[in-house]
Amino acid sequence: MSTRKGPPKHQNLFAWKPDGGKKKNETEPGGKFRPFSEVTGVCPRCRDQIEWKRRYGKYKPLVEPAKCQRCGKRSVRQAYHNICSACAKESKVCAKCSCRVEKIIGRDIEEVEAERKTLDEAIKNARERDRRSLLRALNKNKTSGTEKTPQIADKSRQGDLFPTSSLDEYAKQSRMNADDNDEDDDEYDDVDDDEVRICN
């Protein structure tokens, strides 16, 4: 055993990713097109534990509903939960650790489904123009957090290749330089061609 104390000798340059060398199928659960459902009905400590399992590839989603430890019905629909949401809400405990907690994370699945149904009905009964604007707003909210401005990957050559950190700034700067060059060309328009030939 090591007797060394304090921080590690060498710090990791990047975070460890589970299945980093494998190509991920985006249609599988946990992929881009089928993300995991939100963790609900648990205390903050249990929520952190479940999210840790998701982050490091240890999470195993339920294939079929599990049996509740209070009522005995097969109504537990989220992985690592021991109590169904109805029993947990009734007795005001965490669905995973069964501890009495003041703050429960997330909303019930029934509330989310009811909200989704009312939204679908509103979209279905709206005019075409309103329906399209609602759908556009919903899609904008989903994609706004994921898009980022393109950045230069190799920071060591940042000054050589592009003088700025992002491509947008580089494009803006090149437009400004082009405008400055047009003004310089206007200064030389009033000079005779003979004088220019002599200078060369």
Tab-separated table of N, CA, C and O in Angstrom, residues 38-55 59 78 81 94 96-97 103-106:
chain	number	residue	atom	x	y	z
A	38	GLU	N	-36.207	11.151	-16.983
A	38	GLU	CA	-35.745	11.951	-15.851
A	38	GLU	C	-35.946	11.177	-14.550
A	38	GLU	O	-36.951	10.485	-14.388
A	39	VAL	N	-35.001	11.280	-13.645
A	39	VAL	CA	-35.094	10.589	-12.351
A	39	VAL	C	-36.054	11.372	-11.465
A	39	VAL	O	-35.835	12.551	-11.189
A	40	THR	N	-37.132	10.720	-11.021
A	40	THR	CA	-38.150	11.394	-10.219
A	40	THR	C	-38.508	10.567	-8.999
A	40	THR	O	-38.288	9.352	-8.966
A	41	GLY	N	-39.081	11.219	-7.991
A	41	GLY	CA	-39.593	10.544	-6.810
A	41	GLY	C	-38.546	10.102	-5.810
A	41	GLY	O	-38.819	9.247	-4.975
A	42	VAL	N	-37.336	10.652	-5.891
A	42	VAL	CA	-36.260	10.240	-4.985
A	42	VAL	C	-35.677	11.463	-4.298
A	42	VAL	O	-35.908	12.601	-4.699
A	43	CYS	N	-34.883	11.198	-3.260
A	43	CYS	CA	-34.201	12.281	-2.554
A	43	CYS	C	-32.973	12.722	-3.356
A	43	CYS	O	-32.539	11.996	-4.261
A	44	PRO	N	-32.392	13.889	-3.068
A	44	PRO	CA	-31.233	14.366	-3.833
A	44	PRO	C	-30.042	13.404	-3.805
A	44	PRO	O	-29.341	13.241	-4.804
A	45	ARG	N	-29.824	12.739	-2.660
A	45	ARG	CA	-28.689	11.813	-2.550
A	45	ARG	C	-28.866	10.619	-3.496
A	45	ARG	O	-27.933	10.230	-4.203
A	46	CYS	N	-30.066	10.053	-3.537
A	46	CYS	CA	-30.336	8.909	-4.420
A	46	CYS	C	-30.308	9.333	-5.889
A	46	CYS	O	-29.879	8.568	-6.754
A	47	ARG	N	-30.766	10.546	-6.166
A	47	ARG	CA	-30.716	11.048	-7.538
A	47	ARG	C	-29.277	11.153	-8.015
A	47	ARG	O	-28.950	10.770	-9.143
A	48	ASP	N	-28.371	11.636	-7.147
A	48	ASP	CA	-26.953	11.718	-7.508
A	48	ASP	C	-26.362	10.338	-7.746
A	48	ASP	O	-25.554	10.157	-8.659
A	49	GLN	N	-26.778	9.354	-6.948
A	49	GLN	CA	-26.278	7.990	-7.136
A	49	GLN	C	-26.705	7.417	-8.481
A	49	GLN	O	-25.902	6.818	-9.202
A	50	ILE	N	-27.962	7.633	-8.860
A	50	ILE	CA	-28.468	7.112	-10.133
A	50	ILE	C	-27.805	7.827	-11.302
A	50	ILE	O	-27.436	7.201	-12.304
A	51	GLU	N	-27.611	9.125	-11.187
A	51	GLU	CA	-26.951	9.860	-12.268
A	51	GLU	C	-25.489	9.460	-12.398
A	51	GLU	O	-24.938	9.461	-13.499
A	52	TRP	N	-24.835	9.108	-11.280
A	52	TRP	CA	-23.463	8.614	-11.352
A	52	TRP	C	-23.416	7.318	-12.150
A	52	TRP	O	-22.540	7.115	-12.979
A	53	LYS	N	-24.387	6.430	-11.907
A	53	LYS	CA	-24.450	5.170	-12.648
A	53	LYS	C	-24.643	5.426	-14.138
A	53	LYS	O	-24.045	4.758	-14.979
A	54	ARG	N	-25.463	6.410	-14.485
A	54	ARG	CA	-25.667	6.746	-15.899
A	54	ARG	C	-24.393	7.296	-16.519
A	54	ARG	O	-24.037	6.955	-17.642
A	55	ARG	N	-23.691	8.148	-15.783
A	55	ARG	CA	-22.503	8.802	-16.317
A	55	ARG	C	-21.371	7.817	-16.565
A	55	ARG	O	-20.618	7.951	-17.534
A	59	TYR	N	-25.474	2.019	-15.337
A	59	TYR	CA	-26.937	2.072	-15.248
A	59	TYR	C	-27.556	0.957	-16.086
A	59	TYR	O	-27.191	0.754	-17.245
A	78	GLN	N	-39.270	2.775	-12.802
A	78	GLN	CA	-37.925	3.336	-12.935
A	78	GLN	C	-36.912	2.420	-12.274
A	78	GLN	O	-37.193	1.812	-11.245
A	81	HIS	N	-35.573	1.853	-8.196
A	81	HIS	CA	-36.630	2.267	-7.276
A	81	HIS	C	-37.197	1.013	-6.620
A	81	HIS	O	-37.377	-0.014	-7.281
A	94	CYS	N	-38.721	8.541	0.060
A	94	CYS	CA	-37.948	8.382	-1.171
A	94	CYS	C	-38.268	7.012	-1.769
A	94	CYS	O	-38.343	6.016	-1.047
A	96	LYS	N	-36.414	5.158	-3.574
A	96	LYS	CA	-35.247	4.260	-3.652
A	96	LYS	C	-34.807	3.799	-2.271
A	96	LYS	O	-34.710	2.614	-1.999
A	97	CYS	N	-34.551	4.726	-1.358
A	97	CYS	CA	-33.998	4.362	-0.044
A	97	CYS	C	-35.062	4.285	1.050
A	97	CYS	O	-34.759	3.895	2.169
A	103	LYS	N	-37.594	17.030	0.819
A	103	LYS	CA	-37.508	17.436	-0.591
A	103	LYS	C	-37.411	16.213	-1.487
A	103	LYS	O	-36.472	15.430	-1.388
A	104	ILE	N	-38.402	16.051	-2.366
A	104	ILE	CA	-38.405	14.960	-3.337
A	104	ILE	C	-38.122	15.565	-4.706
A	104	ILE	O	-38.683	16.595	-5.074
A	105	ILE	N	-37.248	14.911	-5.483
A	105	ILE	CA	-36.824	15.424	-6.786
A	105	ILE	C	-37.825	15.033	-7.866
A	105	ILE	O	-38.287	13.896	-7.920
A	106	GLY	N	-38.104	15.968	-8.759
A	106	GLY	CA	-38.881	15.690	-9.965
A	106	GLY	C	-40.381	15.638	-9.751
A	106	GLY	O	-40.897	15.705	-8.632
